[in-house]
Amino acid sequence: MSNPTVEVAVQVNGAPTAATIEARTLLAYYLRDELQMTGTHIGCDTSNCGACTVLLDGDAVKSCTVLAAQANGHEVTTIEGLAADDGTYSPVQEGFRQEHGLQCGYCTPGMIMAATALLAENPDPTRQQIRENLEGNLCRCTGYEMIVNAVRWAAENPEGAA
Amino acid sequence: MSLVGARVLRKEDPALITGRGQFVDDITPAGTAYMAFANSDIAHGRISGIDTADALAVPGVLAVWTADDVAHLPPTPGVPGLERPLLATDKVRFVGQAIAVVVAETRAAAADAAAAVIADIEPLPANPSIGVALAEGAAPIDENIGANVLFALPIEDPEIEPALEAAPHRISMRLENNRCVPTPIEPEVVLADWGPAGATVWATHQAPHKLRTSLATFFGVPQDTMRVIAPDVGGGFGAKINDVPELYLAPALSRHLRRPVKYTQTRSECMVAMYHGRAQETEMDLGFDDEGNLLALRAHVFQDNGAYADPTGMGLPALTTTMAAGCYKIPKVAVGWTNVLTNATPVAAYRGAGRPEASYNIERMVDLVAAELGMDPLEVRRKNFIQPADFPYATHSEIAVYDSGNYPASLDELLNIMDYEALKAEQEANRNDPTKPLIGIGFSCWLEIAAFGPPGALEGFGHLGSWESGQVRIQPDGSAIIYTGASPHGQGTVTTFAQIASDELGIDFDKISVRHGDTATVVQGIGTMGSRATAVGGESVKQAAARVTENAKLIAAHLLEANPADIEVSGDQFNVAGTPTSSVSWAEVATKSFQNLELPEGVAPGSLEATVHNAPPNFSFPAGAYACVVEIDKITAEIRIRNMYLVDDCGNVINPLLAEGQVHGGVAQGIAQALFEKMQYNEDGQPLTGTLVDYLVPSAADLPDYTSSRTTTPTPNNSLGAKGIGESGSVGSPPAVVNAAVDALRHLGVKHIDMPVTPQKIFDILTGDQGGAQ
């Protein structure tokens, strides 16, 4: 008895992707294994740590809690899709760099994607709002204050680096 | 401009913020097969049979191994005579212990096959805690030993009890240091590719050279055929130093199957299979006089080592007892410990590794002294401090001669950045105001032992040495590659070492690369642990860079027709002192360093390279003063940290941004231990906190902003004056938090609350239904 498969077609960072995969494949594994886009990380099983956060039609989702089949016909944005074509960092990416918002970097893609979604909805969040909105993204290295600083940097520098 | 001491942004970040980091699971060589474990869900039992037929029948399965299949291999490297089998043999000893291993073509097939392994286990009575394991009639975990004691060093000093008896006051406490789960966001991952010429093993590890040596010894192959690479590592916190079965099974299976084999631990596994930290209970006896002078201290540590003796885990109570007296002059100190076997995950190093336990013990006791005498807790601390003039300060332990420190200055600075009087007034006012929370103010004047270590320090834990290596190689264009045996996992070592090298070499920061983690390219190394990378490894880099610069000056002097003693270097240029126009570039010097016809007499090609294995003469002793301000809601019993005031003294700081990041991270884990985290087991040894839903690793919403400052007491142990800082936050913060919680509830007669200080415990106190805390 083999496992059932599905065909999926997902727009990822503006480019079409398609594959036939086991139906139970999570979006996180579709990105990492099928598309070999390893920027999205997996840190738990599932739903607790947020390292796998991507944007699904602009909304932050935990890609470990979404079946690839659910993303069929939809648009996904991953960490690899944030910087401009010429490599210029998004304001959130630049903020993380300016404010030491990362140490080991493992939670970072998910944290950046979650922060990106937050600023899209609330361009000038308070520190407390940032903390509450990032509640779903665990970091073991930074103690969070510098992550909050990074998001505030992005809020204050919406054009990115000078 | 000197880069040492400057806030320099990290070289590590561009890859990590764009998703171009390379963690072990990101690497998938052609033909990679996937490994998964079937683990015990019984804490203590006899295996009567393992049925692998269903597992073997899963499509895509390539191998299913149990203990019989690895009988020809050694056990997991560990303490001689006490090693853990790769796969459980006749017994299982903890929930999460590996029973069988499978390899399959896909991750999913491997997971399916692992789930299809059927193990018949007859349960035995479980020993989930020290108390149960040491009780009369306890079921023995290691039948070769019998009683569940791995090792005991009793306190035999005949003078300690008389000294305690003679003291006008005496407090005795049994202090618990709660079992913590390190929880790096990246779990254990190992990828082994064993080909005809040898093996390459990628591992998320903190000590790649040590793993290389262990693997070569384990498999009986020469070390030159075994290559270990620690690429980007997603957090370690000490838990990724340990020898665990997966690190040996993946290469064994790769060799057997003749293809790469990758194991990616699940979080559920990580919660119980990656070794835990802390898990001590200490009997503290402290004698003091009416003025608060500390007279005598006896400390006996009971270390819960879990189901197997890990070498580092066995040594934790040695570190705890070495640091038993903290920053205080206590005339009589006697220590001992007992290592206990339990049916729980083995225990090993976790950020601080024995020192958070020590600082918690002494800082809680000092607060109890203050409470008993009605003295301000800071007054008791001040009068017992070791003073600046007392260094180097010999302690009750031969290992610990404190290098330098100025504890009064750190405390003074703490009081500068907080308004203690205002907080006490607010605390007083809030007590009887039903609309306001209870306020608690807690202090921690802490000390720790770092920069592991002087010769002999790490050899006892199985490392090759206690030095760290640093190699500098100048490229023909005047750029530099630094190789370090340090093995960072978030610390920013690449940036820090480039700063150090840039200052020393006079080469631009952007023309310096720092490489680490690959045993094929880095000369021997020890790794990153024990807050040693900058203090020990950074010093090696500085010394190696200095040698290279000296050699380069010989060449520059030859080119400039000057005396080498008159040559200066900065901004990628060598020039004659006082004559800026007489200069030659680093690029030119570097190129010519390889060209016989260009070199001065006596200088051979290739001289711009140096390797140093620096071993410090002593440990270093970072210290600091922290204060925590908590608010406790009188109705809901919710406890919230309003402020953490943090003064660290780590000696000279290379990069203040990165140093502060280390403090924040350590403090976060310390607050977590004090308020949120405890690995709990039921009476059958079943984990009750086996997921991130129950085991409360804090989120951004649970933690405050921090107010940090610094005092600087350089260490004489290295030319950087740097002591190390990586673990300090986790050492200093738990006692400050608990002291604050107790302070908030002191008016109700509360003297102590065990960690974690949960709302439930506070609720029971507030409603007068308190169990044990009095």
PDB file of N, CA and C in Angstrom, chain B residues 186-228:
ATOM      1  N   GLU B 186      17.275  24.607  16.948  1.00  0.00           N
ATOM      2  CA  GLU B 186      17.654  23.500  16.064  1.00  0.00           C
ATOM      3  C   GLU B 186      17.949  22.274  16.922  1.00  0.00           C
ATOM      4  N   PRO B 187      17.234  21.166  16.730  1.00  0.00           N
ATOM      5  CA  PRO B 187      17.526  19.961  17.508  1.00  0.00           C
ATOM      6  C   PRO B 187      18.803  19.275  17.004  1.00  0.00           C
ATOM      7  N   GLU B 188      19.034  18.056  17.450  1.00  0.00           N
ATOM      8  CA  GLU B 188      20.213  17.305  17.022  1.00  0.00           C
ATOM      9  C   GLU B 188      20.051  16.894  15.552  1.00  0.00           C
ATOM     10  N   VAL B 189      21.073  17.106  14.774  1.00  0.00           N
ATOM     11  CA  VAL B 189      21.057  16.663  13.367  1.00  0.00           C
ATOM     12  C   VAL B 189      22.452  16.144  13.041  1.00  0.00           C
ATOM     13  N   VAL B 190      22.527  15.003  12.377  1.00  0.00           N
ATOM     14  CA  VAL B 190      23.822  14.491  11.948  1.00  0.00           C
ATOM     15  C   VAL B 190      23.680  13.865  10.562  1.00  0.00           C
ATOM     16  N   LEU B 191      24.645  14.143   9.716  1.00  0.00           N
ATOM     17  CA  LEU B 191      24.684  13.612   8.352  1.00  0.00           C
ATOM     18  C   LEU B 191      26.038  12.956   8.158  1.00  0.00           C
ATOM     19  N   ALA B 192      26.035  11.680   7.873  1.00  0.00           N
ATOM     20  CA  ALA B 192      27.293  10.952   7.698  1.00  0.00           C
ATOM     21  C   ALA B 192      27.396  10.439   6.281  1.00  0.00           C
ATOM     22  N   ASP B 193      28.546  10.648   5.684  1.00  0.00           N
ATOM     23  CA  ASP B 193      28.788  10.171   4.319  1.00  0.00           C
ATOM     24  C   ASP B 193      30.102   9.408   4.341  1.00  0.00           C
ATOM     25  N   TRP B 194      29.983   8.088   4.419  1.00  0.00           N
ATOM     26  CA  TRP B 194      31.173   7.251   4.534  1.00  0.00           C
ATOM     27  C   TRP B 194      31.478   6.644   3.164  1.00  0.00           C
ATOM     28  N   GLY B 195      32.536   7.164   2.533  1.00  0.00           N
ATOM     29  CA  GLY B 195      32.926   6.671   1.220  1.00  0.00           C
ATOM     30  C   GLY B 195      34.214   5.873   1.289  1.00  0.00           C
ATOM     31  N   PRO B 196      34.706   5.438   0.156  1.00  0.00           N
ATOM     32  CA  PRO B 196      35.920   4.602   0.138  1.00  0.00           C
ATOM     33  C   PRO B 196      37.135   5.287   0.764  1.00  0.00           C
ATOM     34  N   ALA B 197      37.213   6.616   0.661  1.00  0.00           N
ATOM     35  CA  ALA B 197      38.396   7.310   1.190  1.00  0.00           C
ATOM     36  C   ALA B 197      38.251   7.711   2.642  1.00  0.00           C
ATOM     37  N   GLY B 198      37.088   7.482   3.191  1.00  0.00           N
ATOM     38  CA  GLY B 198      36.882   7.883   4.573  1.00  0.00           C
ATOM     39  C   GLY B 198      35.507   8.482   4.758  1.00  0.00           C
ATOM     40  N   ALA B 199      35.289   9.053   5.921  1.00  0.00           N
ATOM     41  CA  ALA B 199      33.959   9.552   6.263  1.00  0.00           C
ATOM     42  C   ALA B 199      33.981  11.044   6.486  1.00  0.00           C
ATOM     43  N   THR B 200      32.925  11.697   6.030  1.00  0.00           N
ATOM     44  CA  THR B 200      32.648  13.086   6.401  1.00  0.00           C
ATOM     45  C   THR B 200      31.365  13.087   7.214  1.00  0.00           C
ATOM     46  N   VAL B 201      31.420  13.675   8.375  1.00  0.00           N
ATOM     47  CA  VAL B 201      30.257  13.715   9.266  1.00  0.00           C
ATOM     48  C   VAL B 201      29.939  15.173   9.567  1.00  0.00           C
ATOM     49  N   TRP B 202      28.783  15.622   9.103  1.00  0.00           N
ATOM     50  CA  TRP B 202      28.305  16.948   9.462  1.00  0.00           C
ATOM     51  C   TRP B 202      27.468  16.793  10.733  1.00  0.00           C
ATOM     52  N   ALA B 203      27.739  17.613  11.707  1.00  0.00           N
ATOM     53  CA  ALA B 203      26.970  17.508  12.955  1.00  0.00           C
ATOM     54  C   ALA B 203      26.765  18.894  13.537  1.00  0.00           C
ATOM     55  N   THR B 204      25.604  19.115  14.107  1.00  0.00           N
ATOM     56  CA  THR B 204      25.346  20.360  14.810  1.00  0.00           C
ATOM     57  C   THR B 204      25.966  20.218  16.196  1.00  0.00           C
ATOM     58  N   HIS B 205      27.218  20.657  16.299  1.00  0.00           N
ATOM     59  CA  HIS B 205      28.043  20.247  17.427  1.00  0.00           C
ATOM     60  C   HIS B 205      28.919  21.398  17.872  1.00  0.00           C
ATOM     61  N   GLN B 206      29.328  21.386  19.108  1.00  0.00           N
ATOM     62  CA  GLN B 206      30.140  22.460  19.655  1.00  0.00           C
ATOM     63  C   GLN B 206      31.627  22.114  19.732  1.00  0.00           C
ATOM     64  N   ALA B 207      31.983  20.882  19.417  1.00  0.00           N
ATOM     65  CA  ALA B 207      33.375  20.448  19.562  1.00  0.00           C
ATOM     66  C   ALA B 207      33.724  19.490  18.430  1.00  0.00           C
ATOM     67  N   PRO B 208      33.807  19.980  17.189  1.00  0.00           N
ATOM     68  CA  PRO B 208      33.990  19.074  16.037  1.00  0.00           C
ATOM     69  C   PRO B 208      35.269  18.256  16.088  1.00  0.00           C
ATOM     70  N   HIS B 209      36.357  18.841  16.582  1.00  0.00           N
ATOM     71  CA  HIS B 209      37.608  18.052  16.609  1.00  0.00           C
ATOM     72  C   HIS B 209      37.496  16.900  17.599  1.00  0.00           C
ATOM     73  N   LYS B 210      36.872  17.171  18.704  1.00  0.00           N
ATOM     74  CA  LYS B 210      36.706  16.094  19.694  1.00  0.00           C
ATOM     75  C   LYS B 210      35.842  14.983  19.103  1.00  0.00           C
ATOM     76  N   LEU B 211      34.798  15.375  18.372  1.00  0.00           N
ATOM     77  CA  LEU B 211      33.933  14.359  17.770  1.00  0.00           C
ATOM     78  C   LEU B 211      34.710  13.557  16.734  1.00  0.00           C
ATOM     79  N   ARG B 212      35.554  14.241  15.975  1.00  0.00           N
ATOM     80  CA  ARG B 212      36.398  13.558  14.984  1.00  0.00           C
ATOM     81  C   ARG B 212      37.233  12.487  15.672  1.00  0.00           C
ATOM     82  N   THR B 213      37.875  12.874  16.769  1.00  0.00           N
ATOM     83  CA  THR B 213      38.730  11.943  17.507  1.00  0.00           C
ATOM     84  C   THR B 213      37.916  10.781  18.058  1.00  0.00           C
ATOM     85  N   SER B 214      36.765  11.096  18.643  1.00  0.00           N
ATOM     86  CA  SER B 214      35.918  10.042  19.208  1.00  0.00           C
ATOM     87  C   SER B 214      35.445   9.074  18.141  1.00  0.00           C
ATOM     88  N   LEU B 215      35.049   9.614  16.991  1.00  0.00           N
ATOM     89  CA  LEU B 215      34.568   8.745  15.906  1.00  0.00           C
ATOM     90  C   LEU B 215      35.684   7.851  15.391  1.00  0.00           C
ATOM     91  N   ALA B 216      36.863   8.414  15.202  1.00  0.00           N
ATOM     92  CA  ALA B 216      37.986   7.616  14.694  1.00  0.00           C
ATOM     93  C   ALA B 216      38.327   6.497  15.673  1.00  0.00           C
ATOM     94  N   THR B 217      38.346   6.833  16.943  1.00  0.00           N
ATOM     95  CA  THR B 217      38.637   5.825  17.964  1.00  0.00           C
ATOM     96  C   THR B 217      37.546   4.765  17.984  1.00  0.00           C
ATOM     97  N   PHE B 218      36.304   5.227  17.934  1.00  0.00           N
ATOM     98  CA  PHE B 218      35.140   4.323  18.000  1.00  0.00           C
ATOM     99  C   PHE B 218      35.194   3.290  16.880  1.00  0.00           C
ATOM    100  N   PHE B 219      35.478   3.766  15.658  1.00  0.00           N
ATOM    101  CA  PHE B 219      35.456   2.868  14.502  1.00  0.00           C
ATOM    102  C   PHE B 219      36.813   2.233  14.233  1.00  0.00           C
ATOM    103  N   GLY B 220      37.837   2.622  14.999  1.00  0.00           N
ATOM    104  CA  GLY B 220      39.153   2.031  14.802  1.00  0.00           C
ATOM    105  C   GLY B 220      39.769   2.414  13.472  1.00  0.00           C
ATOM    106  N   VAL B 221      39.516   3.652  13.047  1.00  0.00           N
ATOM    107  CA  VAL B 221      40.120   4.128  11.789  1.00  0.00           C
ATOM    108  C   VAL B 221      41.056   5.280  12.104  1.00  0.00           C
ATOM    109  N   PRO B 222      42.048   5.512  11.213  1.00  0.00           N
ATOM    110  CA  PRO B 222      42.953   6.639  11.475  1.00  0.00           C
ATOM    111  C   PRO B 222      42.207   7.973  11.408  1.00  0.00           C
ATOM    112  N   GLN B 223      42.625   8.911  12.221  1.00  0.00           N
ATOM    113  CA  GLN B 223      41.940  10.197  12.291  1.00  0.00           C
ATOM    114  C   GLN B 223      41.967  10.948  10.974  1.00  0.00           C
ATOM    115  N   ASP B 224      43.004  10.662  10.136  1.00  0.00           N
ATOM    116  CA  ASP B 224      43.077  11.414   8.884  1.00  0.00           C
ATOM    117  C   ASP B 224      41.964  11.024   7.914  1.00  0.00           C
ATOM    118  N   THR B 225      41.277   9.900   8.173  1.00  0.00           N
ATOM    119  CA  THR B 225      40.201   9.493   7.274  1.00  0.00           C
ATOM    120  C   THR B 225      38.831   9.894   7.789  1.00  0.00           C
ATOM    121  N   MET B 226      38.818  10.591   8.916  1.00  0.00           N
ATOM    122  CA  MET B 226      37.544  10.983   9.516  1.00  0.00           C
ATOM    123  C   MET B 226      37.487  12.508   9.524  1.00  0.00           C
ATOM    124  N   ARG B 227      36.511  13.052   8.865  1.00  0.00           N
ATOM    125  CA  ARG B 227      36.362  14.505   8.814  1.00  0.00           C
ATOM    126  C   ARG B 227      35.029  14.878   9.447  1.00  0.00           C
ATOM    127  N   VAL B 228      35.047  15.836  10.368  1.00  0.00           N
ATOM    128  CA  VAL B 228      33.819  16.321  10.984  1.00  0.00           C
ATOM    129  C   VAL B 228      33.664  17.787  10.625  1.00  0.00           C
TER     130      VAL B 228
END
